[in-house]
Short mmCIF file of C-alpha atoms (C1' of nucleotides) in Angstrom, two decimals:
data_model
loop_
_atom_site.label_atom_id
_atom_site.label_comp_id
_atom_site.label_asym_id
_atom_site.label_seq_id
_atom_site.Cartn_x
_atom_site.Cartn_y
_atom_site.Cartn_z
CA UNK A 1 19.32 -1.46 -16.09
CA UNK A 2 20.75 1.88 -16.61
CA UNK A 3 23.91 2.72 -16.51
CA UNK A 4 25.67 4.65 -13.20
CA UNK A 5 26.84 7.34 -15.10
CA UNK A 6 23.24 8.07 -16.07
CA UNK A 7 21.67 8.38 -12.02
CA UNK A 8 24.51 10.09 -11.15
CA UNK A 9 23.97 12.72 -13.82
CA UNK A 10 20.55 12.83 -12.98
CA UNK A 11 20.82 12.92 -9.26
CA UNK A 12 21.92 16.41 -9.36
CA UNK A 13 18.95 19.24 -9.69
CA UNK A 14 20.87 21.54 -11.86
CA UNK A 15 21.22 18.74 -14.42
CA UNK A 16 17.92 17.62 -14.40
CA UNK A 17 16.96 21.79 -15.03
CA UNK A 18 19.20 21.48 -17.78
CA UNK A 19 17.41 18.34 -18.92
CA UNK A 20 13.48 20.10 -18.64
CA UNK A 21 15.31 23.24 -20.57
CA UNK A 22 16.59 20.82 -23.52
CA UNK A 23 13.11 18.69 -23.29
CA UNK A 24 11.34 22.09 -24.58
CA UNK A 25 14.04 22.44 -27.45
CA UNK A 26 17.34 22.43 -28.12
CA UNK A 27 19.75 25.24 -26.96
CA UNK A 28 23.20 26.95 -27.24
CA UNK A 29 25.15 26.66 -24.31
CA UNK A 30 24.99 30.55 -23.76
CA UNK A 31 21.08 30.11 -22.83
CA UNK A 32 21.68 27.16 -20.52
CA UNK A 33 23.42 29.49 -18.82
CA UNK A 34 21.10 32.23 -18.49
CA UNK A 35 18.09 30.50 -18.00
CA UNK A 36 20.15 27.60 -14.90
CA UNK A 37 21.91 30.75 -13.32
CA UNK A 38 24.98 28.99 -13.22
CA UNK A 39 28.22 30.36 -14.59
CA UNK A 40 28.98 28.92 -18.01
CA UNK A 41 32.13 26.72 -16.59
CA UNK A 42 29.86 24.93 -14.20
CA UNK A 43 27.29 24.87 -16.80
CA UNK A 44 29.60 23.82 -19.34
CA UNK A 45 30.97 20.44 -17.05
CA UNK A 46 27.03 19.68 -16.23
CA UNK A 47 26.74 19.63 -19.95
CA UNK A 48 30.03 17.19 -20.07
CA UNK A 49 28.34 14.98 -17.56
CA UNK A 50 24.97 14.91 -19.44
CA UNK A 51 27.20 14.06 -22.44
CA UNK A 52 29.11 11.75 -21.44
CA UNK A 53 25.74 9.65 -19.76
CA UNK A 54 24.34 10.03 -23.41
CA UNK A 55 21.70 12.03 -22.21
CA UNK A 56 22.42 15.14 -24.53
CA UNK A 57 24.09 15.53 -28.11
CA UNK A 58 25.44 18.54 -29.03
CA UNK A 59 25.33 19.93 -32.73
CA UNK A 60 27.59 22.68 -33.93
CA UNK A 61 26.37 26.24 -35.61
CA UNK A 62 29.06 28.46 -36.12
CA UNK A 63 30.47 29.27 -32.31
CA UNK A 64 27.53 28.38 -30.88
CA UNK A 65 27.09 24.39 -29.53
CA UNK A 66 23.33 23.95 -30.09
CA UNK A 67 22.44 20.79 -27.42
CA UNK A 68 19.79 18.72 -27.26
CA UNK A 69 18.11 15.83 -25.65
CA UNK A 70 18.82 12.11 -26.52
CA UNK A 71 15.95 10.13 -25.96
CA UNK A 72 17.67 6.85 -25.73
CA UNK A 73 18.53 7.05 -21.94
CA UNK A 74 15.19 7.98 -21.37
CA UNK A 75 13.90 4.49 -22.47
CA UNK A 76 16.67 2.79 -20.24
CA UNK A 77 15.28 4.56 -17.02
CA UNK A 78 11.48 3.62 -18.31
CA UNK A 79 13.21 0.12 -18.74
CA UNK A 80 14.38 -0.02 -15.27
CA UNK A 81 11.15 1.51 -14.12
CA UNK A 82 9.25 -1.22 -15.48
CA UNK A 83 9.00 -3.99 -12.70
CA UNK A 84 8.30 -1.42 -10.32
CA UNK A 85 5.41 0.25 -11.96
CA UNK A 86 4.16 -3.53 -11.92
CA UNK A 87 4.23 -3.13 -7.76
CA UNK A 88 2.94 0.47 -8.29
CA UNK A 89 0.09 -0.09 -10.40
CA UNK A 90 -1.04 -3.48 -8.12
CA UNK A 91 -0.90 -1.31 -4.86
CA UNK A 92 -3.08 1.37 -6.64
CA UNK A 93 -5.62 -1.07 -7.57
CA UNK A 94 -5.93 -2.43 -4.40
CA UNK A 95 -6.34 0.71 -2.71
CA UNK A 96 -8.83 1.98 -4.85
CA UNK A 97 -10.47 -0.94 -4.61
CA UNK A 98 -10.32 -0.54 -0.74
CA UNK A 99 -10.53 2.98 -0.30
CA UNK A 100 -13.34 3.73 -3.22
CA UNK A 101 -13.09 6.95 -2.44
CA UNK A 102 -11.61 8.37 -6.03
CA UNK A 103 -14.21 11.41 -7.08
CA UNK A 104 -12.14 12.17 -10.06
CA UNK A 105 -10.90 8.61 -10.46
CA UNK A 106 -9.30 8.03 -14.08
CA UNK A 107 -10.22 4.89 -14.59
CA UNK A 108 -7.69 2.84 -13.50
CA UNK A 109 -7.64 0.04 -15.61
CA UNK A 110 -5.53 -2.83 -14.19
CA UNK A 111 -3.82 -2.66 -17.55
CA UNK A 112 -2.19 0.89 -18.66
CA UNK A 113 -1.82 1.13 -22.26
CA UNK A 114 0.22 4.15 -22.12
CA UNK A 115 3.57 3.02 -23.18
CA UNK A 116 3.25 1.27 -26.47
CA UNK A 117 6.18 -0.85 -25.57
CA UNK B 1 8.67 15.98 -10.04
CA UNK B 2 10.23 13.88 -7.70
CA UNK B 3 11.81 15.03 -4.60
CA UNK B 4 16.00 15.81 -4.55
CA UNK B 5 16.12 13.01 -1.77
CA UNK B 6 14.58 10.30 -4.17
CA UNK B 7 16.86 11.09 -6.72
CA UNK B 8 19.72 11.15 -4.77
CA UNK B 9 18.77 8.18 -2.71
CA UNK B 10 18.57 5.86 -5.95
CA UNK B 11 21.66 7.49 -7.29
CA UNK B 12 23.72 5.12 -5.31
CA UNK B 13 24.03 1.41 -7.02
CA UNK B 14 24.03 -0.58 -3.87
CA UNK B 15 20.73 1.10 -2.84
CA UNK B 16 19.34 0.69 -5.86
CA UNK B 17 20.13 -3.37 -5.45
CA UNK B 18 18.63 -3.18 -1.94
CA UNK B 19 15.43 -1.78 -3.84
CA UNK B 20 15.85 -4.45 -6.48
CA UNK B 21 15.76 -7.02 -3.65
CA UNK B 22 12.99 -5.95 -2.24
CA UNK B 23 11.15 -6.01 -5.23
CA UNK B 24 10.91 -9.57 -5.03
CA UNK B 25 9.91 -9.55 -1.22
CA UNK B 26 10.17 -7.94 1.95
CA UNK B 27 13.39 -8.83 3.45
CA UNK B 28 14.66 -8.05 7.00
CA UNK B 29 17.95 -6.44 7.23
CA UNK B 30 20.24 -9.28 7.94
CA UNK B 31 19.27 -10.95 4.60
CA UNK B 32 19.73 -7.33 2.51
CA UNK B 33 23.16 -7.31 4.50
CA UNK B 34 24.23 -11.13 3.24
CA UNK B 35 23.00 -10.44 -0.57
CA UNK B 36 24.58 -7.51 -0.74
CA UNK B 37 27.40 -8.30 1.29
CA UNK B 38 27.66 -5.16 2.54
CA UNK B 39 28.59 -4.54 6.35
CA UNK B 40 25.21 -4.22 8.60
CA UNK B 41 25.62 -0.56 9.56
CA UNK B 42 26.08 0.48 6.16
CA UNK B 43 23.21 -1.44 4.89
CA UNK B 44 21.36 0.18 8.15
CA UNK B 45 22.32 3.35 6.71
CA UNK B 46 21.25 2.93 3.34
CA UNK B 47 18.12 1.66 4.36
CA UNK B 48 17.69 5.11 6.06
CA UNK B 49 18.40 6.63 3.79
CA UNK B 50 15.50 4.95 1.78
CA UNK B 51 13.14 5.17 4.20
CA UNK B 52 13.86 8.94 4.44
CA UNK B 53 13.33 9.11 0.86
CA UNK B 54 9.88 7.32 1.06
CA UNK B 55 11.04 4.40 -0.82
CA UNK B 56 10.89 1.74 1.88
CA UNK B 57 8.50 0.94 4.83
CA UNK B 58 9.23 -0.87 7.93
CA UNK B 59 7.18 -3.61 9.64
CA UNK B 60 8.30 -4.71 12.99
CA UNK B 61 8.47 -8.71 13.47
CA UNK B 62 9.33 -9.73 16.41
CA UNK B 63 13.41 -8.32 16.81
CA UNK B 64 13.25 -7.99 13.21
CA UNK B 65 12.71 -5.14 10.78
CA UNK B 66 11.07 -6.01 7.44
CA UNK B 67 11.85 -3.50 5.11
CA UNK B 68 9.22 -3.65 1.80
CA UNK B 69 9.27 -1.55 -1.03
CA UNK B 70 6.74 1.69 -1.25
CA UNK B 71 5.35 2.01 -4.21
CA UNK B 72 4.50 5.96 -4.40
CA UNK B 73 7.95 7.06 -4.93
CA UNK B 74 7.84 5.00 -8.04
CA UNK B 75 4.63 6.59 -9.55
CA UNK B 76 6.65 9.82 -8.97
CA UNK B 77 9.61 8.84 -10.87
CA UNK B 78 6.90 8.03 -13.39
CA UNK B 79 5.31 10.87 -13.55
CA UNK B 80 8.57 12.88 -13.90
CA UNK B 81 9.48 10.26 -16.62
CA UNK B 82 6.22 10.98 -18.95
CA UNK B 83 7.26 14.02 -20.70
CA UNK B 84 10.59 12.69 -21.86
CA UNK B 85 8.45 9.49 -22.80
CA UNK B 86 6.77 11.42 -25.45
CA UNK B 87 9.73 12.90 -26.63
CA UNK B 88 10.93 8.94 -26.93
CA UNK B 89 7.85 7.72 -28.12
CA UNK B 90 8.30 10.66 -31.17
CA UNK B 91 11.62 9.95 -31.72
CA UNK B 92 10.35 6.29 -32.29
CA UNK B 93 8.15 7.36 -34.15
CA UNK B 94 9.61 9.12 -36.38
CA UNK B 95 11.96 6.20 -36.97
CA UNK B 96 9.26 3.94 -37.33
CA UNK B 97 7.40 6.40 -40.14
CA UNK B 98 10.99 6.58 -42.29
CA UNK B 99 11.42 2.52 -42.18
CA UNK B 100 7.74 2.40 -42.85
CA UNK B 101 7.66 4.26 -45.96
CA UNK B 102 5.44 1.98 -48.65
CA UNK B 103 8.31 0.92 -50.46
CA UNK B 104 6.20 -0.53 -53.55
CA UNK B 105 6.82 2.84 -54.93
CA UNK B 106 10.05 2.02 -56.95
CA UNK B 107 10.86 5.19 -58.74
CA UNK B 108 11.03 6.52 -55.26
CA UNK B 109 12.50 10.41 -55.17
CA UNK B 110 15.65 10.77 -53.68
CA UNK B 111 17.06 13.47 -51.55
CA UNK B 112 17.82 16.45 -54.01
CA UNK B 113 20.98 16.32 -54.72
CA UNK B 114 21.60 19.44 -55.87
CA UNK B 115 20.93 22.19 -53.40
CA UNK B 116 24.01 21.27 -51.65
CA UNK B 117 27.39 23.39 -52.14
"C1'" DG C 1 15.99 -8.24 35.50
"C1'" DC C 2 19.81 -10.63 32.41
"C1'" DG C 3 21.61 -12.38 28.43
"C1'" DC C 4 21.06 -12.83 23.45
"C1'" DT C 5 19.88 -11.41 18.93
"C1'" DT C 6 18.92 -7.93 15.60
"C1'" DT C 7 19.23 -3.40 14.02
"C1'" DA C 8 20.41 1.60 14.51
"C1'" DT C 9 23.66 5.29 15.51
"C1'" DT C 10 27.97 7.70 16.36
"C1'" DC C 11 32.76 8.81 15.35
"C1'" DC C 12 36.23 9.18 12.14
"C1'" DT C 13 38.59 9.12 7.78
"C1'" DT C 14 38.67 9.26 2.91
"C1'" DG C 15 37.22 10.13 -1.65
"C1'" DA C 16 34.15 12.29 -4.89
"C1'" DC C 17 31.81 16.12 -6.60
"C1'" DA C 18 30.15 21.06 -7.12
"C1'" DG C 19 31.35 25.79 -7.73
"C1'" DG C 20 34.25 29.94 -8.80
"C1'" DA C 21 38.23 32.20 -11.09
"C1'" DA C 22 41.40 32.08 -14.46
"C1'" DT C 23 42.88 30.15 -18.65
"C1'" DA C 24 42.87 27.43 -22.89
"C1'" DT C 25 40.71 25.90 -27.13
"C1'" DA C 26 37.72 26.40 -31.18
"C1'" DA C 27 35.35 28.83 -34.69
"C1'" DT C 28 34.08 33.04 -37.20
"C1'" DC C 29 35.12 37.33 -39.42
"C1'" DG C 30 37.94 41.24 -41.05
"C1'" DC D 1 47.15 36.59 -38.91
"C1'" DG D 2 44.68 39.14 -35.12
"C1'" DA D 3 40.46 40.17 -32.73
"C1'" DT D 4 36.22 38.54 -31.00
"C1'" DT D 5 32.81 35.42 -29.54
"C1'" DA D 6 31.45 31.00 -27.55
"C1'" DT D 7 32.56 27.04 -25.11
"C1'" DA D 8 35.68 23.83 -22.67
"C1'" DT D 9 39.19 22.77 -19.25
"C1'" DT D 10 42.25 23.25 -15.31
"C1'" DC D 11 43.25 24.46 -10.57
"C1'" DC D 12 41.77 25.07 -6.10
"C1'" DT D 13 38.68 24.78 -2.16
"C1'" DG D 14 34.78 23.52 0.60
"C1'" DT D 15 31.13 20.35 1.29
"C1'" DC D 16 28.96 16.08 1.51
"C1'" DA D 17 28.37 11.28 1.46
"C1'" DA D 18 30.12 6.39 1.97
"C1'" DG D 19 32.41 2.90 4.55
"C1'" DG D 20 34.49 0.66 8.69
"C1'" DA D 21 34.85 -0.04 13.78
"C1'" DA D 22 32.84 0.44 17.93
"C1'" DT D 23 28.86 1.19 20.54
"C1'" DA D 24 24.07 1.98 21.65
"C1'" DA D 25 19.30 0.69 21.52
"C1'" DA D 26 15.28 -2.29 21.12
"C1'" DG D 27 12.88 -6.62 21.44
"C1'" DC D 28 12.61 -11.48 22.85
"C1'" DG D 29 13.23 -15.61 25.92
"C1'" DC D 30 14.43 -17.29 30.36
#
DNA sequence: GCGCTTTATTCCTTGACAGGAATATAATCG
DNA sequence: CGATTATATTCCTGTCAAGGAATAAAGCGC
């Protein structure tokens, strides 16, 4: 199960921006800010609270911080996902086995390979 | 992308138990209220809040309220989830590829030494 | 209807968190 | 060292959410 510190970082909307911003590639603090629309304190504590749920690292190049996403955290939420995708994936087989009404179905297997575990 | 109110509404550790619980089985509130031990408005409340946030659905038995676990809200935690899955799944990768390296080679080439100050 | 059980809601207080402004720290360069 | 850039931290304030106590509401049995 994941730790609190890592929902509560991820319960707020700005951090989870930051988060899609670092998933495309790593960047300075300076574009954070530009791209969020924050001011660089506020973006600067969001970072702190990303770093301290071990969702970000941060590199150093010259001034600059350079951050970037840690992927470990990520497993932990898939982790704690897990069991309900279980429920998730049941219900969705029973429905389309009720409904049958999927034009575009993708071929819900009752397995789903995706994650190689 | 999931919705603010999902996020926020598993942000909060007891919630997330009540979900846990009723991943086993449906429960009606006065059981959620003893395994959690929290007091029955609050657990009322939470459980509003989780039904606002799609994550719970209510059956009416008799002066009970069942609560049961929707499954949607999952997928879209899922879905959300999948990019930074790759991003995992690389980083796994990757780490897989360096341990994997055919070490039969024995006069294997180490990092050059030299290019460093 | 009346009581009884079960759950929901309101009122209130408290604590946590977000944001802005100002300031401090760190690193680079001359 | 002093100036400059880039980032972090502190202080303050407003907002929001959680928890408890009391109360309301809804459903059941008589």
């Amino acid at each position: 199960m994941p730790d609190a510190t890592l929902w509560s970082a991820l319960a707020d909307p700005h951090r989870r921006a930051i988060v899609a911003l670092l998933l495309q590639r790593p960047r300075p603090v300076g574009e954070i800010v530009e791209a969020c629309g924050l001011s660089q304190p506020s973006t600067s504590k969001h970072l702190k609270v990303l770093r301290e749920a071990g969702l970000v690292r941060v590199r150093q190049d010259a001034q600059r911080r350079v951050y970037a996403l840690d992927p470990a955290p990520i497993a932990e939420l898939d982790a704690w996902l897990a069991p309900y995708r279980e429920l998730w994936n049941r219900s969705l087989d029973a429905l389309g086995r009720r409904l049958d009404e999927t034009p575009d179905d993708t071929s819900h297997a009752p397995e789903e390979p995706t994650t190689k575990d």
